[in-house]
Amino acid sequence: MSPPTFIDAPPRAVPAPVALSYELFPPRSEAACRTLWVTIRELEATDPDYVSVTYGASGSNHDTALDLVDRLQLDTTLRPLAHLTCVGGTAEELTGVVNELLDRGVRGILALRGDAPRNGSRPSGSLRYAQDLVELIRGAEARRSAQFAAGKVAIGVAAYPTKHPESPSEGHDVEVLLAKQRSGADFAITQVFFHAEQYGLLVHRARRAGVTIPIVPGVMPFTSLRRVEKLSALSGVAPDPVLVDRLRAAAGDEAAVRRVGTRAAVRLARAALEAGAPGLHLYTFNEHAAALDILARLDLPRPSRPLLAARHRAAV
Ligand code: FAD
């Protein structure tokens, strides 16, 4: 037997960098736009992998969403992940929006259904599920793939650590996630959650069912009780009563509220990362302070991009 060579030696495990991304929403006024751009510049300095831009159900903010996506691409070093919702849109309309995004150079889309109208009705002709939108995007991509040097559009989808309000069970949610993967989804970002075990259980169930795509935890800085309650009402996710009590006790003392909310988010993010989360997606609510506090405490292993760091230093 010949002596082992370097080629035979098992490769040394290099820890993979943790992905980092932020969610932004298109501003609704001039004043909101100005503060958003302060936030964008602060977040840009942390060199995330992408920033996602929300999209209203039925395309209610189509123009402002596309404007923000454009400006991110033209005026910053950030890569946008454009959310797209299919509720209320026909296949023809949605193909049009997908082509608009691809024409603008967008190469990442988060394919969502969007929240159904409160009366549960579905406008005729509209796509029914996010899975249908994933298929529609893959179809649009296939028609022009040569343009992307045969590269793929990255398609993300939503995943749920606690049962989606319209779903019969967590098991059904996992089946839906598997169906979205089969239709061409590349990764998933989770809905807000309050307990790390909920994230761990989702990943466990998903892997057992055959879901192989990365499932990135979406973490919200819990620095506003009003926002926690509003989001819980909208998403149907019950907030952690202990956290709610702590935020209530700190009410009136801004620094204390921020401390309580940031600590809780850091604990949650850290536990999800320890459970093997491949990245972290922060719901910023267009504010940078809490997101930066969380990052400072987490000290994520991130790839270094020396040229970008030099550019930031020069800009300061
Ligand atoms: P789907 O995957 O279609 O699921 C919707 C419901 O249908 C679920 O109950 C599911 O179990 C069921 N279902 C799905 N497929 C099937 C099937 N084949 N057979 C039977 N049942 C099925 N909303 C916005 O309006 N704009 C945004 O920008 C936005 N961004 C979001 C970002 C993230 C990371 C997340 C987690 C959510 C976001 N949402 C957004 C909210 C989202 O639109 C809602 O949660 C919506 O109710 C469901 O969207 P979905 O893409 O998960 O839908």
PDB file of C-alpha atoms in Angstrom, residues 193-194 219-225 228 242-244 246-248 250 253-269 282 289-291 293-294 297:
ATOM      1  CA  PHE A 193     -41.486  32.778  16.366  1.00  0.00           C
ATOM      2  CA  PHE A 194     -40.848  33.214  20.085  1.00  0.00           C
ATOM      3  CA  VAL A 219     -36.063  36.938  13.952  1.00  0.00           C
ATOM      4  CA  MET A 220     -37.794  40.089  15.052  1.00  0.00           C
ATOM      5  CA  PRO A 221     -36.173  42.536  17.495  1.00  0.00           C
ATOM      6  CA  PHE A 222     -38.816  42.523  20.254  1.00  0.00           C
ATOM      7  CA  THR A 223     -38.229  46.182  21.083  1.00  0.00           C
ATOM      8  CA  SER A 224     -41.831  47.369  20.871  1.00  0.00           C
ATOM      9  CA  LEU A 225     -44.736  45.744  22.688  1.00  0.00           C
ATOM     10  CA  VAL A 228     -45.149  42.413  18.943  1.00  0.00           C
ATOM     11  CA  VAL A 242     -43.056  36.058  29.761  1.00  0.00           C
ATOM     12  CA  LEU A 243     -41.623  38.437  27.175  1.00  0.00           C
ATOM     13  CA  VAL A 244     -44.893  40.390  27.041  1.00  0.00           C
ATOM     14  CA  ARG A 246     -41.223  41.975  30.788  1.00  0.00           C
ATOM     15  CA  LEU A 247     -41.951  44.488  28.030  1.00  0.00           C
ATOM     16  CA  ARG A 248     -45.007  45.699  29.943  1.00  0.00           C
ATOM     17  CA  ALA A 250     -40.369  48.149  31.238  1.00  0.00           C
ATOM     18  CA  ASP A 253     -38.420  53.461  29.976  1.00  0.00           C
ATOM     19  CA  GLU A 254     -37.226  53.337  26.378  1.00  0.00           C
ATOM     20  CA  ALA A 255     -33.738  52.046  27.225  1.00  0.00           C
ATOM     21  CA  ALA A 256     -35.179  49.243  29.390  1.00  0.00           C
ATOM     22  CA  VAL A 257     -37.652  48.185  26.675  1.00  0.00           C
ATOM     23  CA  ARG A 258     -34.839  48.092  24.157  1.00  0.00           C
ATOM     24  CA  ARG A 259     -32.675  46.057  26.541  1.00  0.00           C
ATOM     25  CA  VAL A 260     -35.432  43.505  27.210  1.00  0.00           C
ATOM     26  CA  GLY A 261     -36.387  43.181  23.542  1.00  0.00           C
ATOM     27  CA  THR A 262     -32.837  42.942  22.252  1.00  0.00           C
ATOM     28  CA  ARG A 263     -31.812  40.347  24.843  1.00  0.00           C
ATOM     29  CA  ALA A 264     -34.803  38.167  23.988  1.00  0.00           C
ATOM     30  CA  ALA A 265     -34.057  38.370  20.259  1.00  0.00           C
ATOM     31  CA  VAL A 266     -30.363  37.577  20.833  1.00  0.00           C
ATOM     32  CA  ARG A 267     -31.270  34.551  22.992  1.00  0.00           C
ATOM     33  CA  LEU A 268     -33.639  33.301  20.310  1.00  0.00           C
ATOM     34  CA  ALA A 269     -31.201  33.843  17.433  1.00  0.00           C
ATOM     35  CA  LEU A 282     -33.774  40.067  10.744  1.00  0.00           C
ATOM     36  CA  ALA A 289     -30.595  50.391  15.902  1.00  0.00           C
ATOM     37  CA  ALA A 290     -32.058  47.158  17.292  1.00  0.00           C
ATOM     38  CA  ALA A 291     -30.764  45.081  14.369  1.00  0.00           C
ATOM     39  CA  ASP A 293     -27.487  45.775  18.716  1.00  0.00           C
ATOM     40  CA  ILE A 294     -28.436  42.157  18.005  1.00  0.00           C
ATOM     41  CA  ARG A 297     -23.981  40.663  20.577  1.00  0.00           C
TER      42      ARG A 297
END
